[in-house]
Every structure is written in structure tokens, then in C-alpha cells.
Short mmCIF file of C-alpha atoms and ligand atoms in Angstrom, two decimals:
data_model
loop_
_atom_site.label_atom_id
_atom_site.label_comp_id
_atom_site.label_asym_id
_atom_site.label_seq_id
_atom_site.Cartn_x
_atom_site.Cartn_y
_atom_site.Cartn_z
CA MET A 22 0.02 -0.10 0.09
CA GLY A 23 1.56 3.39 -1.00
CA LYS A 24 1.57 6.25 1.46
CA VAL A 25 1.11 9.79 0.68
CA ASN A 26 3.27 12.77 1.58
CA GLU A 27 1.15 13.82 4.65
CA ASN A 28 2.57 17.37 4.58
CA TYR A 29 0.32 17.97 1.71
CA LEU A 30 -2.65 17.17 3.87
CA LYS A 31 -1.93 20.03 6.22
CA LEU A 32 -1.96 22.64 3.36
CA PRO A 33 -5.00 25.13 3.18
CA GLY A 34 -7.59 23.78 0.79
CA SER A 35 -6.20 25.14 -2.67
CA TYR A 36 -3.79 27.53 -3.99
CA LEU A 37 -4.69 30.98 -3.53
CA PHE A 38 -5.02 31.82 -7.34
CA SER A 39 -6.94 28.61 -8.16
CA ARG A 40 -9.49 29.50 -5.30
CA ILE A 41 -9.93 33.00 -6.81
CA GLY A 42 -10.27 31.69 -10.31
CA LYS A 43 -12.89 29.25 -9.37
CA LYS A 44 -14.94 31.86 -7.49
CA ILE A 45 -14.77 34.06 -10.64
CA ARG A 46 -15.90 31.12 -12.81
CA ASP A 47 -18.68 30.18 -10.47
CA TYR A 48 -19.85 33.75 -10.46
CA GLU A 49 -19.95 34.20 -14.22
CA ALA A 50 -21.55 30.90 -14.55
CA ALA A 51 -24.59 32.02 -12.30
CA ASN A 52 -24.60 35.58 -13.72
CA PRO A 53 -23.95 35.35 -17.49
CA ALA A 54 -24.87 38.77 -18.24
CA ARG A 55 -22.31 40.20 -16.16
CA SER A 56 -18.70 40.83 -17.45
CA VAL A 57 -16.00 40.57 -14.64
CA ILE A 58 -12.81 42.57 -15.14
CA ARG A 59 -9.87 40.62 -13.89
CA LEU A 60 -7.34 42.45 -11.73
CA GLY A 61 -6.60 39.63 -9.57
CA ILE A 62 -3.83 37.19 -10.72
CA GLY A 63 -0.72 39.01 -11.93
CA ASP A 64 -1.11 37.78 -15.67
CA VAL A 65 0.04 39.83 -18.45
CA THR A 66 -2.47 41.19 -21.28
CA GLN A 67 -0.26 42.61 -23.85
CA PRO A 68 0.95 40.21 -26.70
CA LEU A 69 4.60 39.51 -27.12
CA ALA A 70 6.61 42.19 -28.61
CA PRO A 71 7.47 41.92 -32.23
CA ALA A 72 11.30 41.53 -31.41
CA ILE A 73 10.45 38.45 -29.57
CA ILE A 74 7.98 37.22 -32.22
CA LYS A 75 10.67 37.62 -34.71
CA ALA A 76 13.33 35.85 -32.62
CA MET A 77 10.87 32.99 -31.91
CA HIS A 78 10.03 32.67 -35.66
CA GLU A 79 13.59 32.23 -36.72
CA ALA A 80 14.30 29.73 -34.00
CA VAL A 81 11.17 27.64 -35.00
CA ASP A 82 12.66 27.73 -38.51
CA GLU A 83 16.09 26.49 -37.42
CA MET A 84 14.12 23.66 -35.55
CA GLY A 85 12.50 22.57 -38.90
CA ARG A 86 15.94 22.08 -40.61
CA ALA A 87 18.22 19.00 -40.28
CA GLU A 88 21.46 20.99 -39.99
CA THR A 89 20.09 23.41 -37.23
CA PHE A 90 17.74 21.18 -35.48
CA ARG A 91 18.31 21.01 -31.63
CA GLY A 92 17.38 18.24 -29.26
CA TYR A 93 17.61 18.43 -25.42
CA ALA A 94 18.86 21.90 -24.44
CA PRO A 95 21.96 22.14 -22.01
CA ASP A 96 20.15 21.44 -18.59
CA LEU A 97 21.54 24.81 -17.11
CA GLY A 98 20.75 26.87 -20.12
CA TYR A 99 22.44 27.67 -23.42
CA GLY A 100 25.59 29.63 -23.22
CA PHE A 101 24.38 32.36 -25.38
CA LEU A 102 21.69 33.35 -23.10
CA ARG A 103 23.63 32.71 -19.79
CA GLU A 104 26.37 34.96 -21.18
CA GLU A 105 23.80 37.72 -22.37
CA ILE A 106 22.16 37.61 -18.96
CA ALA A 107 25.44 38.00 -16.83
CA LYS A 108 26.38 40.72 -19.03
CA LYS A 109 23.40 42.86 -19.54
CA ASP A 110 21.55 42.11 -16.11
CA TYR A 111 24.46 41.96 -13.89
CA GLN A 112 28.03 43.21 -15.22
CA ASP A 113 26.70 46.28 -16.89
CA ARG A 114 25.06 47.22 -13.77
CA GLY A 115 28.32 46.62 -11.67
CA CYS A 116 27.16 43.22 -10.19
CA PRO A 117 30.11 40.63 -10.08
CA ILE A 118 28.06 37.58 -11.50
CA GLU A 119 29.53 35.27 -14.25
CA ALA A 120 27.60 33.33 -16.97
CA ASP A 121 28.19 29.97 -15.20
CA GLU A 122 26.46 31.21 -12.12
CA ILE A 123 23.00 31.58 -14.02
CA PHE A 124 20.74 28.71 -14.10
CA VAL A 125 18.11 29.06 -16.94
CA SER A 126 14.72 27.48 -15.95
CA ASP A 127 11.18 27.43 -16.97
CA GLY A 128 10.28 30.28 -14.78
CA ALA A 129 10.69 31.95 -11.22
CA LYS A 130 7.57 30.18 -9.70
CA SER A 131 9.41 26.74 -10.21
CA ASP A 132 12.68 27.87 -8.95
CA CYS A 133 11.25 29.80 -5.73
CA GLY A 134 9.14 26.62 -5.10
CA ASN A 135 12.04 24.13 -5.68
CA ILE A 136 14.94 25.83 -3.97
CA GLN A 137 14.05 24.62 -0.70
CA GLU A 138 14.94 21.02 -1.67
CA ILE A 139 18.60 21.82 -1.34
CA PHE A 140 18.42 22.90 2.27
CA SER A 141 17.98 20.63 5.28
CA PRO A 142 14.37 19.43 6.20
CA ASP A 143 14.86 21.12 9.49
CA SER A 144 15.67 24.59 8.09
CA ARG A 145 13.66 27.53 9.90
CA ILE A 146 12.24 29.90 7.14
CA ALA A 147 11.59 33.63 7.49
CA VAL A 148 9.00 35.23 5.48
CA CYS A 149 7.36 38.79 5.05
CA ASP A 150 3.92 38.72 5.96
CA PRO A 151 1.93 39.27 3.44
CA VAL A 152 3.93 37.09 1.05
CA TYR A 153 3.76 35.33 -2.26
CA PRO A 154 2.21 32.02 -1.34
CA VAL A 155 4.64 29.71 -2.96
CA TYR A 156 7.46 30.20 -0.77
CA VAL A 157 5.49 29.10 2.25
CA ASP A 158 3.41 26.38 0.51
CA SER A 159 6.54 24.71 -0.94
CA ASN A 160 8.12 24.56 2.48
CA ALA A 161 5.01 23.14 3.92
CA MET A 162 4.93 20.29 1.35
CA ALA A 163 8.44 19.50 2.54
CA GLY A 164 7.35 19.35 6.13
CA ARG A 165 9.33 22.23 7.21
CA THR A 166 6.62 24.62 8.49
CA GLY A 167 5.04 22.73 11.27
CA GLU A 168 1.40 22.83 12.07
CA TYR A 169 -1.17 25.10 10.26
CA ASP A 170 -3.60 27.13 12.38
CA GLU A 171 -6.41 27.62 9.88
CA LYS A 172 -8.02 30.43 12.13
CA ALA A 173 -4.93 32.41 12.56
CA GLY A 174 -3.75 31.60 9.06
CA ILE A 175 -0.13 30.76 10.30
CA TRP A 176 2.28 27.87 10.42
CA SER A 177 3.76 27.01 13.95
CA ASN A 178 7.27 26.67 12.49
CA VAL A 179 7.53 29.80 10.24
CA ILE A 180 8.99 33.20 11.23
CA TYR A 181 6.45 35.75 9.95
CA MET A 182 7.90 39.36 9.38
CA PRO A 183 4.88 41.69 9.41
CA CYS A 184 5.05 44.40 6.70
CA MET A 185 2.25 46.90 7.34
CA ALA A 186 1.61 50.64 6.81
CA SER A 187 2.86 50.95 10.37
CA ASN A 188 6.46 49.91 9.36
CA HIS A 189 6.32 51.34 5.88
CA PHE A 190 6.10 47.59 4.59
CA VAL A 191 9.80 47.11 5.67
CA PRO A 192 10.37 43.90 7.50
CA GLU A 193 12.17 44.14 10.83
CA LEU A 194 15.18 41.83 11.60
CA PRO A 195 13.58 38.80 13.28
CA ARG A 196 14.17 38.00 16.97
CA GLU A 197 14.38 34.40 16.25
CA LYS A 198 17.05 33.02 14.12
CA PRO A 199 16.06 31.85 10.51
CA ASP A 200 18.10 29.46 8.33
CA LEU A 201 16.42 30.88 5.06
CA ILE A 202 15.01 34.25 4.55
CA TYR A 203 12.57 35.01 1.49
CA LEU A 204 12.77 38.59 0.41
CA CYS A 205 10.62 39.92 -2.75
CA ASN A 206 11.81 43.18 -3.96
CA PRO A 207 9.75 45.12 -5.57
CA ASN A 208 7.37 43.36 -3.34
CA ASN A 209 4.42 41.03 -4.35
CA PRO A 210 1.84 41.62 -2.80
CA THR A 211 2.26 45.01 -1.26
CA GLY A 212 3.91 46.72 -4.43
CA THR A 213 6.24 48.49 -2.06
CA THR A 214 10.13 48.31 -2.09
CA LEU A 215 13.27 48.06 -0.13
CA ASN A 216 15.94 50.76 -0.95
CA ARG A 217 19.66 49.97 -1.19
CA GLU A 218 20.35 50.96 2.40
CA GLN A 219 17.13 48.90 3.70
CA LEU A 220 18.43 45.83 1.73
CA ARG A 221 22.03 46.31 2.79
CA VAL A 222 20.75 45.72 6.51
CA TRP A 223 19.56 42.23 5.25
CA VAL A 224 22.70 41.35 3.67
CA ASP A 225 24.66 42.23 6.61
CA TYR A 226 22.45 40.35 8.84
CA ALA A 227 22.60 37.40 6.71
CA ASN A 228 26.42 37.17 6.48
CA ARG A 229 26.55 37.84 10.19
CA SER A 230 24.22 34.99 11.27
CA GLY A 231 24.86 32.55 8.38
CA ALA A 232 21.26 32.58 7.02
CA VAL A 233 20.67 32.61 3.13
CA ILE A 234 18.57 35.05 1.49
CA LEU A 235 16.29 33.85 -1.19
CA TYR A 236 15.79 37.02 -3.07
CA ASP A 237 12.73 37.15 -5.75
CA ALA A 238 13.48 40.06 -8.24
CA ALA A 239 10.66 39.00 -10.61
CA TYR A 240 9.43 42.67 -10.71
CA GLU A 241 12.59 44.59 -11.24
CA ALA A 242 11.62 45.80 -14.51
CA TYR A 243 9.12 48.00 -12.88
CA ILE A 244 11.69 49.97 -10.88
CA SER A 245 11.98 53.72 -11.52
CA THR A 246 13.11 54.96 -8.46
CA GLU A 247 16.77 55.47 -8.44
CA ASP A 248 17.61 54.20 -4.90
CA VAL A 249 15.79 50.97 -5.32
CA PRO A 250 18.20 48.03 -6.42
CA HIS A 251 17.49 45.83 -9.40
CA SER A 252 19.37 43.07 -8.22
CA ILE A 253 20.60 41.91 -4.41
CA PHE A 254 24.07 41.67 -6.00
CA GLU A 255 24.24 45.46 -6.23
CA ILE A 256 24.79 45.15 -2.41
CA PRO A 257 28.30 44.41 -1.32
CA GLY A 258 28.46 41.03 0.41
CA ALA A 259 25.60 39.62 -1.06
CA ARG A 260 27.52 36.91 -2.99
CA THR A 261 28.20 35.20 0.17
CA CYS A 262 24.66 34.98 1.43
CA ALA A 263 22.06 35.30 -1.42
CA ILE A 264 20.43 33.54 -4.25
CA GLU A 265 18.38 35.55 -6.82
CA PHE A 266 15.39 34.63 -8.80
CA ARG A 267 14.27 36.39 -12.08
CA SER A 268 11.46 35.98 -14.44
CA PHE A 269 10.72 36.80 -18.04
CA SER A 270 7.14 36.56 -17.19
CA LYS A 271 6.72 40.31 -16.16
CA ASN A 272 9.12 42.27 -18.08
CA ALA A 273 8.68 40.49 -21.35
CA GLY A 274 5.12 38.72 -21.14
CA PHE A 275 6.41 35.40 -20.90
CA THR A 276 3.71 34.11 -18.33
CA GLY A 277 2.55 31.64 -21.13
CA VAL A 278 5.84 31.00 -22.59
CA ARG A 279 7.78 30.16 -19.54
CA LEU A 280 11.43 31.16 -18.75
CA GLY A 281 13.26 32.42 -15.88
CA PHE A 282 16.68 32.13 -14.27
CA THR A 283 18.33 31.68 -10.88
CA VAL A 284 21.65 33.12 -9.78
CA ILE A 285 23.72 31.22 -7.27
CA PRO A 286 27.21 32.76 -6.81
CA LYS A 287 29.90 30.17 -6.60
CA ASP A 288 31.19 31.70 -3.14
CA LEU A 289 27.78 30.90 -1.49
CA ILE A 290 28.62 28.32 1.13
CA CYS A 291 26.20 26.90 3.59
CA ASP A 292 27.05 24.31 6.00
CA GLY A 293 30.49 23.99 4.29
CA VAL A 294 28.84 23.24 0.99
CA ALA A 295 28.78 25.39 -2.13
CA LEU A 296 25.14 25.73 -3.08
CA HIS A 297 25.97 26.32 -6.59
CA GLY A 298 27.02 22.64 -7.10
CA LEU A 299 24.04 21.44 -5.33
CA TRP A 300 21.59 23.35 -7.35
CA ALA A 301 23.33 22.26 -10.57
CA ARG A 302 23.00 18.73 -9.38
CA ARG A 303 19.21 19.09 -8.69
CA HIS A 304 18.74 21.02 -11.82
CA GLY A 305 20.41 18.49 -14.10
CA THR A 306 18.61 15.62 -12.37
CA LYS A 307 15.17 17.03 -12.45
CA PHE A 308 15.10 19.41 -15.35
CA ASN A 309 15.86 18.91 -19.05
CA GLY A 310 16.52 22.41 -20.11
CA ALA A 311 14.17 25.21 -21.39
CA PRO A 312 13.31 25.10 -24.93
CA TYR A 313 15.66 26.37 -27.60
CA VAL A 314 12.97 28.51 -29.28
CA VAL A 315 12.09 30.15 -25.87
CA GLN A 316 15.81 30.52 -24.99
CA LYS A 317 16.31 32.34 -28.40
CA ALA A 318 13.24 34.51 -27.87
CA ALA A 319 14.65 35.71 -24.68
CA MET A 320 17.64 36.77 -26.49
CA ALA A 321 15.44 39.48 -28.10
CA VAL A 322 14.80 41.01 -24.70
CA TYR A 323 18.43 42.23 -24.63
CA SER A 324 18.55 43.54 -28.10
CA ASP A 325 18.05 47.38 -28.72
CA GLU A 326 14.83 46.76 -30.36
CA GLY A 327 13.43 44.40 -27.73
CA ARG A 328 14.41 46.69 -25.04
CA ASP A 329 12.68 49.63 -26.33
CA GLN A 330 9.55 47.45 -26.87
CA LEU A 331 9.52 46.08 -23.75
CA ALA A 332 9.98 49.27 -21.83
CA HIS A 333 6.99 50.58 -23.76
CA GLN A 334 5.07 47.59 -22.26
CA VAL A 335 6.13 48.35 -18.85
CA SER A 336 5.16 51.95 -19.07
CA VAL A 337 1.63 50.69 -20.36
CA TYR A 338 1.00 48.70 -17.37
CA MET A 339 2.68 51.36 -15.02
CA ARG A 340 -0.09 53.82 -16.52
CA ASN A 341 -2.65 51.40 -15.37
CA ALA A 342 -0.98 51.36 -11.98
CA LYS A 343 -1.42 55.34 -11.92
CA VAL A 344 -4.95 54.97 -12.88
CA ILE A 345 -5.68 52.47 -10.11
CA TYR A 346 -3.66 54.26 -7.43
CA GLU A 347 -5.05 57.74 -8.28
CA GLY A 348 -8.76 56.46 -8.83
CA LEU A 349 -8.65 54.55 -5.42
CA ALA A 350 -7.12 57.54 -3.65
CA GLN A 351 -9.86 59.83 -5.07
CA ALA A 352 -12.62 57.25 -3.75
CA GLY A 353 -11.22 57.78 -0.44
CA TYR A 354 -9.19 54.34 -0.24
CA GLU A 355 -5.87 54.37 1.68
CA VAL A 356 -3.51 52.86 -1.15
CA TYR A 357 0.09 51.76 -1.30
CA GLY A 358 2.36 50.37 -3.81
CA GLY A 359 2.11 50.97 -7.70
CA VAL A 360 5.11 53.19 -8.09
CA ASP A 361 7.97 50.58 -8.57
CA ALA A 362 5.72 47.66 -9.05
CA PRO A 363 2.63 46.58 -10.91
CA TYR A 364 0.74 45.97 -7.68
CA ILE A 365 -1.47 48.13 -5.76
CA TRP A 366 -2.21 47.36 -2.19
CA LEU A 367 -5.19 49.00 -0.52
CA LYS A 368 -6.77 49.12 2.92
CA VAL A 369 -10.16 47.54 2.86
CA PRO A 370 -12.85 49.89 3.94
CA ASP A 371 -15.64 49.76 6.58
CA GLY A 372 -13.82 47.12 8.77
CA MET A 373 -14.59 44.37 6.10
CA THR A 374 -12.45 41.27 5.95
CA SER A 375 -10.28 40.91 2.71
CA TRP A 376 -12.61 38.01 1.52
CA GLU A 377 -15.67 40.16 2.24
CA PHE A 378 -14.36 42.93 0.13
CA PHE A 379 -13.37 40.48 -2.60
CA ASP A 380 -16.98 39.22 -2.74
CA TRP A 381 -18.30 42.87 -2.78
CA LEU A 382 -16.12 43.90 -5.50
CA LEU A 383 -16.88 40.71 -7.49
CA GLU A 384 -20.75 40.95 -7.15
CA GLY A 385 -21.02 44.94 -7.18
CA PRO A 386 -18.37 46.57 -9.51
CA ASN A 387 -17.69 43.11 -10.93
CA VAL A 388 -14.20 43.51 -10.48
CA ALA A 389 -11.89 40.55 -9.32
CA GLY A 390 -8.80 41.27 -7.18
CA THR A 391 -6.82 39.18 -4.47
CA PRO A 392 -7.70 39.25 -0.90
CA GLY A 393 -4.77 40.42 1.36
CA SER A 394 -5.31 37.51 3.74
CA GLY A 395 -4.49 35.02 1.03
CA PHE A 396 -1.03 36.27 1.32
CA GLY A 397 -0.73 35.78 5.08
CA PRO A 398 -2.28 37.03 8.39
CA SER A 399 -1.07 40.67 8.23
CA GLY A 400 -2.53 40.79 4.73
CA GLU A 401 -5.97 40.70 6.44
CA GLY A 402 -7.95 43.94 5.92
CA TYR A 403 -5.89 44.55 2.86
CA PHE A 404 -6.35 43.88 -0.74
CA ARG A 405 -4.48 43.70 -3.97
CA LEU A 406 -5.22 45.00 -7.51
CA THR A 407 -2.94 44.29 -10.42
CA ALA A 408 -1.79 46.72 -13.31
CA PHE A 409 -1.48 43.89 -15.67
CA GLY A 410 -5.01 44.46 -17.31
CA THR A 411 -5.60 46.36 -20.36
CA TYR A 412 -5.84 50.20 -20.29
CA GLU A 413 -9.53 50.17 -21.13
CA ASN A 414 -10.47 47.51 -18.50
CA THR A 415 -8.47 49.14 -16.00
CA VAL A 416 -10.17 52.58 -16.65
CA GLU A 417 -13.62 50.72 -16.66
CA ALA A 418 -12.78 48.91 -13.37
CA MET A 419 -11.99 52.15 -11.67
CA ARG A 420 -15.06 53.78 -12.91
CA ARG A 421 -17.24 50.98 -11.53
CA ILE A 422 -15.24 50.79 -8.24
CA LYS A 423 -15.53 54.51 -7.84
CA GLU A 424 -19.23 54.66 -8.50
CA GLN A 425 -20.31 51.80 -6.48
CA SER A 426 -17.85 52.65 -3.45
CA GLY A 427 -19.74 56.14 -3.25
CA ASP A 428 -23.09 54.21 -3.18
CA ARG A 429 -21.83 51.74 -0.45
CA ALA A 430 -20.51 54.75 1.44
CA ARG A 431 -23.93 56.64 1.14
CA ARG A 432 -25.81 53.63 2.27
CA GLY A 433 -23.45 53.42 5.30
C1 MLT B 25 0.67 36.86 -8.77
O1 MLT B 25 -0.38 37.17 -9.22
O2 MLT B 25 1.08 36.87 -7.44
C2 MLT B 25 1.41 36.26 -9.70
O3 MLT B 25 1.12 36.33 -11.01
C3 MLT B 25 1.82 34.90 -9.48
C4 MLT B 25 2.91 34.22 -10.18
O4 MLT B 25 3.79 35.04 -10.78
O5 MLT B 25 2.99 33.02 -10.17
#
């Protein structure tokens, strides 16, 4: 008789975005005349940029000719892409990262979820609260998080670092000592950021305490503020304490194409062991390389043409962010984020819970967002809207929210 991994049985019902998706589908099925505007999951809406499509077409043609056909890709990524990433994302920005420290994968979500495998099962994790659910859920599956308290929404063996308006969404150094620290900057879900000095505090702490920082920089393309680092490797000392995750989903619209990479410096030693070698072993065993066509498409992200086109795409999303931020502020909401990130984080009005506000927004203005409590206990009372919709839908969503928020306030 086989036995299941009982850690899975401790997980809350379903993954946050699956639960939201189901609620929207159920509502639409019951109300076919209503059109719901989706500002929940951070999925892009603009088509792939012309430079990327061109590179993809060329790569597809290569795959159709015997002399240029390719089979398995190198499991750590093609040299051409690793070189390009190392140069353009790191060395040109003054970060000391080499091509063989880049591991190309099918996306940051997989890497953020899988990285915990190379650490001891009794490692203690620290997460910002609220937080991208993948970090906690993947550790829960590995049995690292203790018991789940459904009512409080917390795991007994996780160190939560509250990020709220009262501390400007900047996590404080934990009192208990973690082994692994997850940081996401710009932050999902709050849309706020750590500046260089604030990040330096964490790098120094990790080096002092022997903790490893797992740094998710999936939203770096949205940074416009000078003092916000694009990579943790801009901070001196990060090479000996940090792993960085990057994604092509949000900067190049690859949510459906799938590509990302992880950077592990060779001098990152944990427990006397180089993590670079462990991840290479894990990656080589469990991953057969991202598709050639997709890695060639990613090369266009770094071309002059591609860069211009993608900068334009980012500016379209950030125009949405401004529409949401200003619209909500005008409607009297307390609003955060949306300046260096495509997420807007708002305080739920009238003492409602995050899920109550979700239901009101879905059933009244017919707009779908993400309840803050889905990201952790300190997210309760907050709500996330994404700027990844179309401009027209975003404007319409704000018109509906403003109109119906007024009605709700008048009804008291
Ligand atoms: C989100 O909505 O938080 C993201 O889209 C999820 C993801 O990138 O996996």
C-alpha cells in the first residue's frame, strides 16, 4: 500500500489563485450577463513584442531544418543566453556575476518553489507577511513549516515578519534566528520596495548570522526609483549570502511562454557546501533544459529593439498602476505600492475582511482582485489589484469601483 506525503494534507484547501479563479468562474456561470474585469492574478495582457516574435519565428525555422535542429537543451541553459544575462543584467550594472552562475529554467515560480529542496528539512524559514504563497506552501510540502492554524492563518514553525503601513512595509530583523529568509523586491503583494540601504541591512544580517537570503526579483523591470536596487548583487557582500530569482514573465510577457533564471554565486557556502554545485545537481537531475525556441526568444529581450519595445510595455502597465492608485485615492481608499511595481495594495474599507471585500467587488462592481489575507495574516484587511490588465479594462474597473464605493458609503 503506497503512502502519501502527509505534509500535503496540512495545506489550506487550494492554492490562492486557483481558489480565486474558481470563485470568478462560479460567479460568471451564475450571472452570464455580467462581465467581470480580472485584476486578480498578475497575468500579463499585452501580446509578445515584435522583436520577440521575430526571434521565436527564426528559432522555429531552425528547428525545422536538419542542420540546425536541436534536441535536449543544456540543462543549465544555453551559453548564449547565460552570457547575455550575465553581461546585461549584472555586469553592466556593476554586479559581479558570471555566466556560469546563471541557471536558466522554466520560470521563477518553479525555482522559488524548488529551491528549498537543497536545504535541510529542519531549516527554519522567515517570510515577509504578507507574502507570495509559493514560498510558504512549498516549504509546507517539504514538512518544514510545522502545523497550520486555520483560524489564525499561520504555520507554527515559520517566522513571520509583518509588513504593514505602520512599518512602511519594511520587514524588521527577526528576533528568532532563521536559516532561510525570503525577500521579494519590488514586493508582491504590497507593491512596495526596499531601497539599497534597507536591503544592505539584510545582507549584513545574513552574512553575520549564516542565513541564506532567497531573493525574488521578478518585478525588477518596474523599478523607476533611483535608490531601489534591481538586484541583490548590487549590495556588497551579497555573493556570500544570497540566491536571486528572475523571471521573463513580467518584463517580457512570458507568463504563457515560461522562462526564468536563478543566480547562485560560487562563493555562497552553506554548512560547508557550495550551493551552486547542489543546485546544478538538482537542476541537471530534474530539469531537461528550457526550450531552444524560448531561450532564443529571450535573447531578443536584450536587443536594442526588444528593450525599447519592452520598456513601452512596462510603461503601459505602469500607466494602469497610476490609474488604479489615483482612482482609489480619489474614492477615499488608503492606497500603497504602484510606483515601482505593478501591484496596488489598498486598505479594505468599513472594517470588512479581505474576503468580504473580494465578494463585494466581484458581485457589485464586477471586478476581481486578490484578498490580502490570502498572502498571510498581516494581509487581512488589505486587498491587491494588479496593473496587468488592459488600459481600457483598468479605466472601466476604476469607474465601476468609484461609482459603487460612493453608493456603499452613502448607504453607510
Ligand atoms: C501573482 O499574481 O502573484 C503572480 O502572478 C503569481 C505568479 O507570478 O506566479
